[in-house]
Amino acid sequence: MFKLFLDPGHGGSDSGANANGLLEKNLTLAITLKIREILENEYENISIKMSRTTDQTISLSERTNAANNWNAHYYLSIHINAGGGKGFESYVYPNIGSPTTTYQKTIHNEVIKVNELKNRRAKEADFHVLRESHMPALLTENGFIDKEADANKMKSKNWIDAVALGHVNGLAAAFNLKKKTTRL
Ligand SMILES: [Zn+2]
C-alpha cells in the first residue's frame, strides 16, 4: 500500500498569495482535492491523507507532524507562486539526492506536459515542509497568481483538472502505481 500525504498550501486565516481576484489557498485546495479524486477513482493500492480538506488554518508543523506520525511514503505540497515571474517550478530540499530528485524530475516533467505554463525548472529550497518531513517530499509552485496570463488559466476548471492530472501521472510513473482493472 502506497501512503501519500497531500498538502494543499495555506488555508483559513492564511490565504497565501492573492491577486487578480484569486486566493492561493482556494486554488491549492481545488487542485489537491482533484488529485485525490483521480487517484482514488483510478488507482489501486493507494492510501491518501491530506493536511486539510476544507478552508482550515493549519500550521506548517502540524502538517509535517501529521505526515510523519502516519509514516507517509511521500509528501506532496501544492502551492501557487507570486512575485512577478511566470510559469511552473518545483522544489526539493537542498542536496537531498535520489530518490527524492528522481521523483521530482518525473513528476515535474509530467506536470509541465499538461499545464500550459513556462517551465522554470526543478529547483531546491529550504522550505519547512521539505526539511521537516521524514519522507521524500516535493513542493510544486503552479504558476504566478500575480501574472495575468497565468491567473487567467487558474480561473478555468479545466486547467485545475489538468494540473491535478499532471501530478497524478507523475506520481503514477514515479511510484509505479497500477490502474484499477475495470470489469466489462
Ligand atoms: Zn504558497
JSON list of C-alpha atoms and ligand atoms in Angstrom, two decimals:
[
{"chain": "A", "resi": 1, "resn": "MET", "atom": "CA", "xyz": [0.00, 0.00, 0.00]},
{"chain": "A", "resi": 2, "resn": "PHE", "atom": "CA", "xyz": [1.44, 3.35, -1.10]},
{"chain": "A", "resi": 3, "resn": "LYS", "atom": "CA", "xyz": [0.80, 6.04, 1.53]},
{"chain": "A", "resi": 4, "resn": "LEU", "atom": "CA", "xyz": [0.59, 9.51, 0.01]},
{"chain": "A", "resi": 5, "resn": "PHE", "atom": "CA", "xyz": [0.34, 12.69, 2.06]},
{"chain": "A", "resi": 6, "resn": "LEU", "atom": "CA", "xyz": [-1.20, 15.59, 0.12]},
{"chain": "A", "resi": 7, "resn": "ASP", "atom": "CA", "xyz": [-0.73, 19.12, 1.42]},
{"chain": "A", "resi": 8, "resn": "PRO", "atom": "CA", "xyz": [-2.76, 21.98, -0.07]},
{"chain": "A", "resi": 9, "resn": "GLY", "atom": "CA", "xyz": [-0.74, 25.10, 0.83]},
{"chain": "A", "resi": 10, "resn": "HIS", "atom": "CA", "xyz": [-2.14, 27.72, 3.24]},
{"chain": "A", "resi": 11, "resn": "GLY", "atom": "CA", "xyz": [-5.82, 27.81, 4.32]},
{"chain": "A", "resi": 12, "resn": "GLY", "atom": "CA", "xyz": [-8.14, 29.52, 6.81]},
{"chain": "A", "resi": 13, "resn": "SER", "atom": "CA", "xyz": [-6.68, 32.78, 8.12]},
{"chain": "A", "resi": 14, "resn": "ASP", "atom": "CA", "xyz": [-3.63, 32.29, 5.84]},
{"chain": "A", "resi": 15, "resn": "SER", "atom": "CA", "xyz": [-4.77, 32.99, 2.28]},
{"chain": "A", "resi": 16, "resn": "GLY", "atom": "CA", "xyz": [-1.30, 32.68, 0.78]},
{"chain": "A", "resi": 17, "resn": "ALA", "atom": "CA", "xyz": [-0.73, 34.86, -2.24]},
{"chain": "A", "resi": 18, "resn": "ASN", "atom": "CA", "xyz": [-3.63, 36.82, -3.71]},
{"chain": "A", "resi": 19, "resn": "ALA", "atom": "CA", "xyz": [-4.07, 38.78, -6.93]},
{"chain": "A", "resi": 20, "resn": "ASN", "atom": "CA", "xyz": [-6.37, 39.02, -9.93]},
{"chain": "A", "resi": 21, "resn": "GLY", "atom": "CA", "xyz": [-9.37, 38.13, -7.73]},
{"chain": "A", "resi": 22, "resn": "LEU", "atom": "CA", "xyz": [-7.83, 34.79, -6.75]},
{"chain": "A", "resi": 23, "resn": "LEU", "atom": "CA", "xyz": [-6.67, 33.39, -3.40]},
{"chain": "A", "resi": 24, "resn": "GLU", "atom": "CA", "xyz": [-3.84, 30.86, -3.36]},
{"chain": "A", "resi": 25, "resn": "LYS", "atom": "CA", "xyz": [-5.49, 28.81, -0.57]},
{"chain": "A", "resi": 26, "resn": "ASN", "atom": "CA", "xyz": [-8.57, 28.10, -2.71]},
{"chain": "A", "resi": 27, "resn": "LEU", "atom": "CA", "xyz": [-6.56, 27.08, -5.78]},
{"chain": "A", "resi": 28, "resn": "THR", "atom": "CA", "xyz": [-4.25, 24.75, -3.83]},
{"chain": "A", "resi": 29, "resn": "LEU", "atom": "CA", "xyz": [-7.26, 23.04, -2.24]},
{"chain": "A", "resi": 30, "resn": "ALA", "atom": "CA", "xyz": [-9.08, 22.63, -5.57]},
{"chain": "A", "resi": 31, "resn": "ILE", "atom": "CA", "xyz": [-6.01, 21.09, -7.26]},
{"chain": "A", "resi": 32, "resn": "THR", "atom": "CA", "xyz": [-5.27, 18.78, -4.33]},
{"chain": "A", "resi": 33, "resn": "LEU", "atom": "CA", "xyz": [-8.86, 17.54, -3.94]},
{"chain": "A", "resi": 34, "resn": "LYS", "atom": "CA", "xyz": [-8.84, 16.70, -7.66]},
{"chain": "A", "resi": 35, "resn": "ILE", "atom": "CA", "xyz": [-5.53, 14.82, -7.32]},
{"chain": "A", "resi": 36, "resn": "ARG", "atom": "CA", "xyz": [-7.09, 12.73, -4.53]},
{"chain": "A", "resi": 37, "resn": "GLU", "atom": "CA", "xyz": [-10.28, 12.13, -6.52]},
{"chain": "A", "resi": 38, "resn": "ILE", "atom": "CA", "xyz": [-8.44, 10.87, -9.60]},
{"chain": "A", "resi": 39, "resn": "LEU", "atom": "CA", "xyz": [-6.07, 8.67, -7.60]},
{"chain": "A", "resi": 40, "resn": "GLU", "atom": "CA", "xyz": [-8.86, 7.12, -5.52]},
{"chain": "A", "resi": 41, "resn": "ASN", "atom": "CA", "xyz": [-11.09, 6.53, -8.54]},
{"chain": "A", "resi": 42, "resn": "GLU", "atom": "CA", "xyz": [-8.49, 5.18, -10.94]},
{"chain": "A", "resi": 43, "resn": "TYR", "atom": "CA", "xyz": [-5.60, 3.64, -8.98]},
{"chain": "A", "resi": 44, "resn": "GLU", "atom": "CA", "xyz": [-5.36, 0.70, -6.61]},
{"chain": "A", "resi": 45, "resn": "ASN", "atom": "CA", "xyz": [-3.25, 0.10, -3.51]},
{"chain": "A", "resi": 46, "resn": "ILE", "atom": "CA", "xyz": [-3.03, 3.74, -2.54]},
{"chain": "A", "resi": 47, "resn": "SER", "atom": "CA", "xyz": [-3.91, 5.37, 0.77]},
{"chain": "A", "resi": 48, "resn": "ILE", "atom": "CA", "xyz": [-4.19, 9.16, 0.93]},
{"chain": "A", "resi": 49, "resn": "LYS", "atom": "CA", "xyz": [-4.18, 11.59, 3.85]},
{"chain": "A", "resi": 50, "resn": "MET", "atom": "CA", "xyz": [-4.49, 15.35, 3.45]},
{"chain": "A", "resi": 51, "resn": "SER", "atom": "CA", "xyz": [-3.28, 18.16, 5.72]},
{"chain": "A", "resi": 52, "resn": "ARG", "atom": "CA", "xyz": [-6.70, 19.79, 5.18]},
{"chain": "A", "resi": 53, "resn": "THR", "atom": "CA", "xyz": [-9.77, 19.10, 3.08]},
{"chain": "A", "resi": 54, "resn": "THR", "atom": "CA", "xyz": [-11.57, 22.39, 3.80]},
{"chain": "A", "resi": 55, "resn": "ASP", "atom": "CA", "xyz": [-10.66, 26.06, 4.33]},
{"chain": "A", "resi": 56, "resn": "GLN", "atom": "CA", "xyz": [-8.84, 25.48, 7.64]},
{"chain": "A", "resi": 57, "resn": "THR", "atom": "CA", "xyz": [-5.88, 27.17, 9.34]},
{"chain": "A", "resi": 58, "resn": "ILE", "atom": "CA", "xyz": [-3.11, 24.55, 9.80]},
{"chain": "A", "resi": 59, "resn": "SER", "atom": "CA", "xyz": [0.45, 25.36, 10.89]},
{"chain": "A", "resi": 60, "resn": "LEU", "atom": "CA", "xyz": [3.46, 24.06, 8.98]},
{"chain": "A", "resi": 61, "resn": "SER", "atom": "CA", "xyz": [4.48, 21.89, 11.97]},
{"chain": "A", "resi": 62, "resn": "GLU", "atom": "CA", "xyz": [1.00, 20.37, 12.17]},
{"chain": "A", "resi": 63, "resn": "ARG", "atom": "CA", "xyz": [1.29, 19.44, 8.51]},
{"chain": "A", "resi": 64, "resn": "THR", "atom": "CA", "xyz": [4.67, 17.71, 8.72]},
{"chain": "A", "resi": 65, "resn": "ASN", "atom": "CA", "xyz": [3.80, 16.10, 12.09]},
{"chain": "A", "resi": 66, "resn": "ALA", "atom": "CA", "xyz": [0.68, 14.57, 10.54]},
{"chain": "A", "resi": 67, "resn": "ALA", "atom": "CA", "xyz": [2.68, 13.10, 7.66]},
{"chain": "A", "resi": 68, "resn": "ASN", "atom": "CA", "xyz": [5.50, 11.88, 9.93]},
{"chain": "A", "resi": 69, "resn": "ASN", "atom": "CA", "xyz": [3.17, 10.31, 12.51]},
{"chain": "A", "resi": 70, "resn": "TRP", "atom": "CA", "xyz": [1.32, 8.49, 9.72]},
{"chain": "A", "resi": 71, "resn": "ASN", "atom": "CA", "xyz": [4.62, 7.27, 8.21]},
{"chain": "A", "resi": 72, "resn": "ALA", "atom": "CA", "xyz": [3.69, 8.54, 4.77]},
{"chain": "A", "resi": 73, "resn": "HIS", "atom": "CA", "xyz": [5.82, 7.29, 1.89]},
{"chain": "A", "resi": 74, "resn": "TYR", "atom": "CA", "xyz": [5.68, 10.59, 0.01]},
{"chain": "A", "resi": 75, "resn": "TYR", "atom": "CA", "xyz": [4.82, 14.22, 0.81]},
{"chain": "A", "resi": 76, "resn": "LEU", "atom": "CA", "xyz": [3.39, 16.40, -1.95]},
{"chain": "A", "resi": 77, "resn": "SER", "atom": "CA", "xyz": [2.71, 20.07, -1.24]},
{"chain": "A", "resi": 78, "resn": "ILE", "atom": "CA", "xyz": [0.76, 22.14, -3.76]},
{"chain": "A", "resi": 79, "resn": "HIS", "atom": "CA", "xyz": [1.28, 25.92, -3.98]},
{"chain": "A", "resi": 80, "resn": "ILE", "atom": "CA", "xyz": [0.75, 28.87, -6.31]},
{"chain": "A", "resi": 81, "resn": "ASN", "atom": "CA", "xyz": [3.58, 31.35, -6.82]},
{"chain": "A", "resi": 82, "resn": "ALA", "atom": "CA", "xyz": [3.70, 35.16, -6.66]},
{"chain": "A", "resi": 83, "resn": "GLY", "atom": "CA", "xyz": [6.31, 37.85, -7.02]},
{"chain": "A", "resi": 84, "resn": "GLY", "atom": "CA", "xyz": [6.41, 38.88, -10.65]},
{"chain": "A", "resi": 85, "resn": "GLY", "atom": "CA", "xyz": [7.59, 35.82, -12.56]},
{"chain": "A", "resi": 86, "resn": "LYS", "atom": "CA", "xyz": [5.59, 33.43, -14.68]},
{"chain": "A", "resi": 87, "resn": "GLY", "atom": "CA", "xyz": [5.47, 29.68, -15.05]},
{"chain": "A", "resi": 88, "resn": "PHE", "atom": "CA", "xyz": [5.84, 26.42, -13.15]},
{"chain": "A", "resi": 89, "resn": "GLU", "atom": "CA", "xyz": [8.63, 25.30, -10.83]},
{"chain": "A", "resi": 90, "resn": "SER", "atom": "CA", "xyz": [9.11, 22.52, -8.29]},
{"chain": "A", "resi": 91, "resn": "TYR", "atom": "CA", "xyz": [11.25, 22.22, -5.17]},
{"chain": "A", "resi": 92, "resn": "VAL", "atom": "CA", "xyz": [13.06, 19.58, -3.13]},
{"chain": "A", "resi": 93, "resn": "TYR", "atom": "CA", "xyz": [15.29, 20.06, -0.08]},
{"chain": "A", "resi": 94, "resn": "PRO", "atom": "CA", "xyz": [18.86, 21.18, -0.99]},
{"chain": "A", "resi": 95, "resn": "ASN", "atom": "CA", "xyz": [21.36, 18.38, -1.74]},
{"chain": "A", "resi": 96, "resn": "ILE", "atom": "CA", "xyz": [18.80, 15.70, -0.85]},
{"chain": "A", "resi": 97, "resn": "GLY", "atom": "CA", "xyz": [19.78, 13.45, -3.78]},
{"chain": "A", "resi": 98, "resn": "SER", "atom": "CA", "xyz": [17.93, 10.42, -5.07]},
{"chain": "A", "resi": 99, "resn": "PRO", "atom": "CA", "xyz": [15.32, 9.07, -4.89]},
{"chain": "A", "resi": 100, "resn": "THR", "atom": "CA", "xyz": [13.78, 12.47, -3.98]},
{"chain": "A", "resi": 101, "resn": "THR", "atom": "CA", "xyz": [15.31, 14.20, -7.02]},
{"chain": "A", "resi": 102, "resn": "THR", "atom": "CA", "xyz": [14.29, 11.32, -9.29]},
{"chain": "A", "resi": 103, "resn": "TYR", "atom": "CA", "xyz": [10.68, 11.62, -8.13]},
{"chain": "A", "resi": 104, "resn": "GLN", "atom": "CA", "xyz": [10.91, 15.40, -8.63]},
{"chain": "A", "resi": 105, "resn": "LYS", "atom": "CA", "xyz": [12.09, 15.07, -12.24]},
{"chain": "A", "resi": 106, "resn": "THR", "atom": "CA", "xyz": [9.42, 12.52, -13.08]},
{"chain": "A", "resi": 107, "resn": "ILE", "atom": "CA", "xyz": [6.54, 14.50, -11.56]},
{"chain": "A", "resi": 108, "resn": "HIS", "atom": "CA", "xyz": [7.84, 17.87, -12.83]},
{"chain": "A", "resi": 109, "resn": "ASN", "atom": "CA", "xyz": [8.03, 16.53, -16.40]},
{"chain": "A", "resi": 110, "resn": "GLU", "atom": "CA", "xyz": [4.50, 15.13, -16.31]},
{"chain": "A", "resi": 111, "resn": "VAL", "atom": "CA", "xyz": [3.01, 18.36, -14.91]},
{"chain": "A", "resi": 112, "resn": "ILE", "atom": "CA", "xyz": [4.78, 20.59, -17.45]},
{"chain": "A", "resi": 113, "resn": "LYS", "atom": "CA", "xyz": [3.35, 18.46, -20.30]},
{"chain": "A", "resi": 114, "resn": "VAL", "atom": "CA", "xyz": [-0.20, 19.50, -19.46]},
{"chain": "A", "resi": 115, "resn": "ASN", "atom": "CA", "xyz": [-0.21, 22.80, -17.53]},
{"chain": "A", "resi": 116, "resn": "GLU", "atom": "CA", "xyz": [0.50, 25.19, -20.46]},
{"chain": "A", "resi": 117, "resn": "LEU", "atom": "CA", "xyz": [2.92, 27.17, -18.27]},
{"chain": "A", "resi": 118, "resn": "LYS", "atom": "CA", "xyz": [6.52, 28.28, -18.88]},
{"chain": "A", "resi": 119, "resn": "ASN", "atom": "CA", "xyz": [9.00, 25.74, -17.48]},
{"chain": "A", "resi": 120, "resn": "ARG", "atom": "CA", "xyz": [11.02, 27.36, -14.67]},
{"chain": "A", "resi": 121, "resn": "ARG", "atom": "CA", "xyz": [12.68, 24.01, -13.92]},
{"chain": "A", "resi": 122, "resn": "ALA", "atom": "CA", "xyz": [13.23, 21.71, -10.96]},
{"chain": "A", "resi": 123, "resn": "LYS", "atom": "CA", "xyz": [14.84, 23.57, -8.05]},
{"chain": "A", "resi": 124, "resn": "GLU", "atom": "CA", "xyz": [15.92, 23.26, -4.40]},
{"chain": "A", "resi": 125, "resn": "ALA", "atom": "CA", "xyz": [14.87, 25.27, -1.33]},
{"chain": "A", "resi": 126, "resn": "ASP", "atom": "CA", "xyz": [14.99, 25.04, 2.45]},
{"chain": "A", "resi": 127, "resn": "PHE", "atom": "CA", "xyz": [11.22, 25.12, 2.98]},
{"chain": "A", "resi": 128, "resn": "HIS", "atom": "CA", "xyz": [9.74, 23.80, 6.25]},
{"chain": "A", "resi": 129, "resn": "VAL", "atom": "CA", "xyz": [7.67, 21.04, 4.65]},
{"chain": "A", "resi": 130, "resn": "LEU", "atom": "CA", "xyz": [10.71, 19.79, 2.69]},
{"chain": "A", "resi": 131, "resn": "ARG", "atom": "CA", "xyz": [13.08, 19.98, 5.67]},
{"chain": "A", "resi": 132, "resn": "GLU", "atom": "CA", "xyz": [10.84, 18.59, 8.43]},
{"chain": "A", "resi": 133, "resn": "SER", "atom": "CA", "xyz": [9.12, 15.78, 6.56]},
{"chain": "A", "resi": 134, "resn": "HIS", "atom": "CA", "xyz": [10.81, 12.41, 7.20]},
{"chain": "A", "resi": 135, "resn": "MET", "atom": "CA", "xyz": [9.94, 11.01, 3.78]},
{"chain": "A", "resi": 136, "resn": "PRO", "atom": "CA", "xyz": [10.81, 12.18, 0.24]},
{"chain": "A", "resi": 137, "resn": "ALA", "atom": "CA", "xyz": [8.95, 15.43, -0.38]},
{"chain": "A", "resi": 138, "resn": "LEU", "atom": "CA", "xyz": [8.12, 17.76, -3.25]},
{"chain": "A", "resi": 139, "resn": "LEU", "atom": "CA", "xyz": [6.58, 21.23, -3.37]},
{"chain": "A", "resi": 140, "resn": "THR", "atom": "CA", "xyz": [5.16, 22.49, -6.66]},
{"chain": "A", "resi": 141, "resn": "GLU", "atom": "CA", "xyz": [4.50, 26.16, -7.50]},
{"chain": "A", "resi": 142, "resn": "ASN", "atom": "CA", "xyz": [1.80, 26.08, -10.15]},
{"chain": "A", "resi": 143, "resn": "GLY", "atom": "CA", "xyz": [2.01, 29.41, -11.91]},
{"chain": "A", "resi": 144, "resn": "PHE", "atom": "CA", "xyz": [2.09, 33.02, -10.69]},
{"chain": "A", "resi": 145, "resn": "ILE", "atom": "CA", "xyz": [-1.16, 34.37, -9.29]},
{"chain": "A", "resi": 146, "resn": "ASP", "atom": "CA", "xyz": [0.03, 37.94, -9.94]},
{"chain": "A", "resi": 147, "resn": "LYS", "atom": "CA", "xyz": [0.82, 37.32, -13.64]},
{"chain": "A", "resi": 148, "resn": "GLU", "atom": "CA", "xyz": [-2.35, 37.89, -15.60]},
{"chain": "A", "resi": 149, "resn": "ALA", "atom": "CA", "xyz": [-1.65, 35.20, -18.22]},
{"chain": "A", "resi": 150, "resn": "ASP", "atom": "CA", "xyz": [-1.10, 32.56, -15.51]},
{"chain": "A", "resi": 151, "resn": "ALA", "atom": "CA", "xyz": [-4.02, 33.82, -13.39]},
{"chain": "A", "resi": 152, "resn": "ASN", "atom": "CA", "xyz": [-6.41, 33.59, -16.35]},
{"chain": "A", "resi": 153, "resn": "LYS", "atom": "CA", "xyz": [-5.59, 29.90, -16.65]},
{"chain": "A", "resi": 154, "resn": "MET", "atom": "CA", "xyz": [-6.22, 29.42, -12.91]},
{"chain": "A", "resi": 155, "resn": "LYS", "atom": "CA", "xyz": [-9.79, 30.67, -13.38]},
{"chain": "A", "resi": 156, "resn": "SER", "atom": "CA", "xyz": [-10.56, 27.65, -15.59]},
{"chain": "A", "resi": 157, "resn": "LYS", "atom": "CA", "xyz": [-11.83, 24.41, -14.05]},
{"chain": "A", "resi": 158, "resn": "ASN", "atom": "CA", "xyz": [-10.25, 22.58, -16.99]},
{"chain": "A", "resi": 159, "resn": "TRP", "atom": "CA", "xyz": [-6.85, 23.98, -16.05]},
{"chain": "A", "resi": 160, "resn": "ILE", "atom": "CA", "xyz": [-7.26, 22.97, -12.39]},
{"chain": "A", "resi": 161, "resn": "ASP", "atom": "CA", "xyz": [-8.17, 19.45, -13.53]},
{"chain": "A", "resi": 162, "resn": "ALA", "atom": "CA", "xyz": [-5.24, 19.30, -15.99]},
{"chain": "A", "resi": 163, "resn": "VAL", "atom": "CA", "xyz": [-2.75, 20.37, -13.33]},
{"chain": "A", "resi": 164, "resn": "ALA", "atom": "CA", "xyz": [-4.16, 17.71, -10.99]},
{"chain": "A", "resi": 165, "resn": "LEU", "atom": "CA", "xyz": [-3.92, 15.07, -13.72]},
{"chain": "A", "resi": 166, "resn": "GLY", "atom": "CA", "xyz": [-0.30, 16.04, -14.44]},
{"chain": "A", "resi": 167, "resn": "HIS", "atom": "CA", "xyz": [0.57, 15.42, -10.78]},
{"chain": "A", "resi": 168, "resn": "VAL", "atom": "CA", "xyz": [-1.31, 12.11, -10.84]},
{"chain": "A", "resi": 169, "resn": "ASN", "atom": "CA", "xyz": [0.53, 10.99, -13.99]},
{"chain": "A", "resi": 170, "resn": "GLY", "atom": "CA", "xyz": [3.83, 11.92, -12.37]},
{"chain": "A", "resi": 171, "resn": "LEU", "atom": "CA", "xyz": [3.02, 10.07, -9.15]},
{"chain": "A", "resi": 172, "resn": "ALA", "atom": "CA", "xyz": [1.89, 7.02, -11.12]},
{"chain": "A", "resi": 173, "resn": "ALA", "atom": "CA", "xyz": [5.15, 6.98, -13.10]},
{"chain": "A", "resi": 174, "resn": "ALA", "atom": "CA", "xyz": [7.39, 7.71, -10.10]},
{"chain": "A", "resi": 175, "resn": "PHE", "atom": "CA", "xyz": [5.83, 5.07, -7.84]},
{"chain": "A", "resi": 176, "resn": "ASN", "atom": "CA", "xyz": [4.69, 2.57, -10.46]},
{"chain": "A", "resi": 177, "resn": "LEU", "atom": "CA", "xyz": [1.04, 2.91, -9.41]},
{"chain": "A", "resi": 178, "resn": "LYS", "atom": "CA", "xyz": [-1.33, 0.47, -11.01]},
{"chain": "A", "resi": 179, "resn": "LYS", "atom": "CA", "xyz": [-4.68, 1.40, -12.51]},
{"chain": "A", "resi": 180, "resn": "LYS", "atom": "CA", "xyz": [-7.75, -0.38, -11.23]},
{"chain": "A", "resi": 181, "resn": "THR", "atom": "CA", "xyz": [-8.88, -3.10, -13.59]},
{"chain": "A", "resi": 182, "resn": "THR", "atom": "CA", "xyz": [-12.33, -2.43, -14.97]},
{"chain": "A", "resi": 183, "resn": "ARG", "atom": "CA", "xyz": [-14.73, -5.34, -15.25]},
{"chain": "A", "resi": 184, "resn": "LEU", "atom": "CA", "xyz": [-16.61, -5.45, -18.52]},
{"chain": "B", "resi": 1, "resn": "ZN", "atom": "ZN", "xyz": [2.21, 29.12, -1.05]}
]
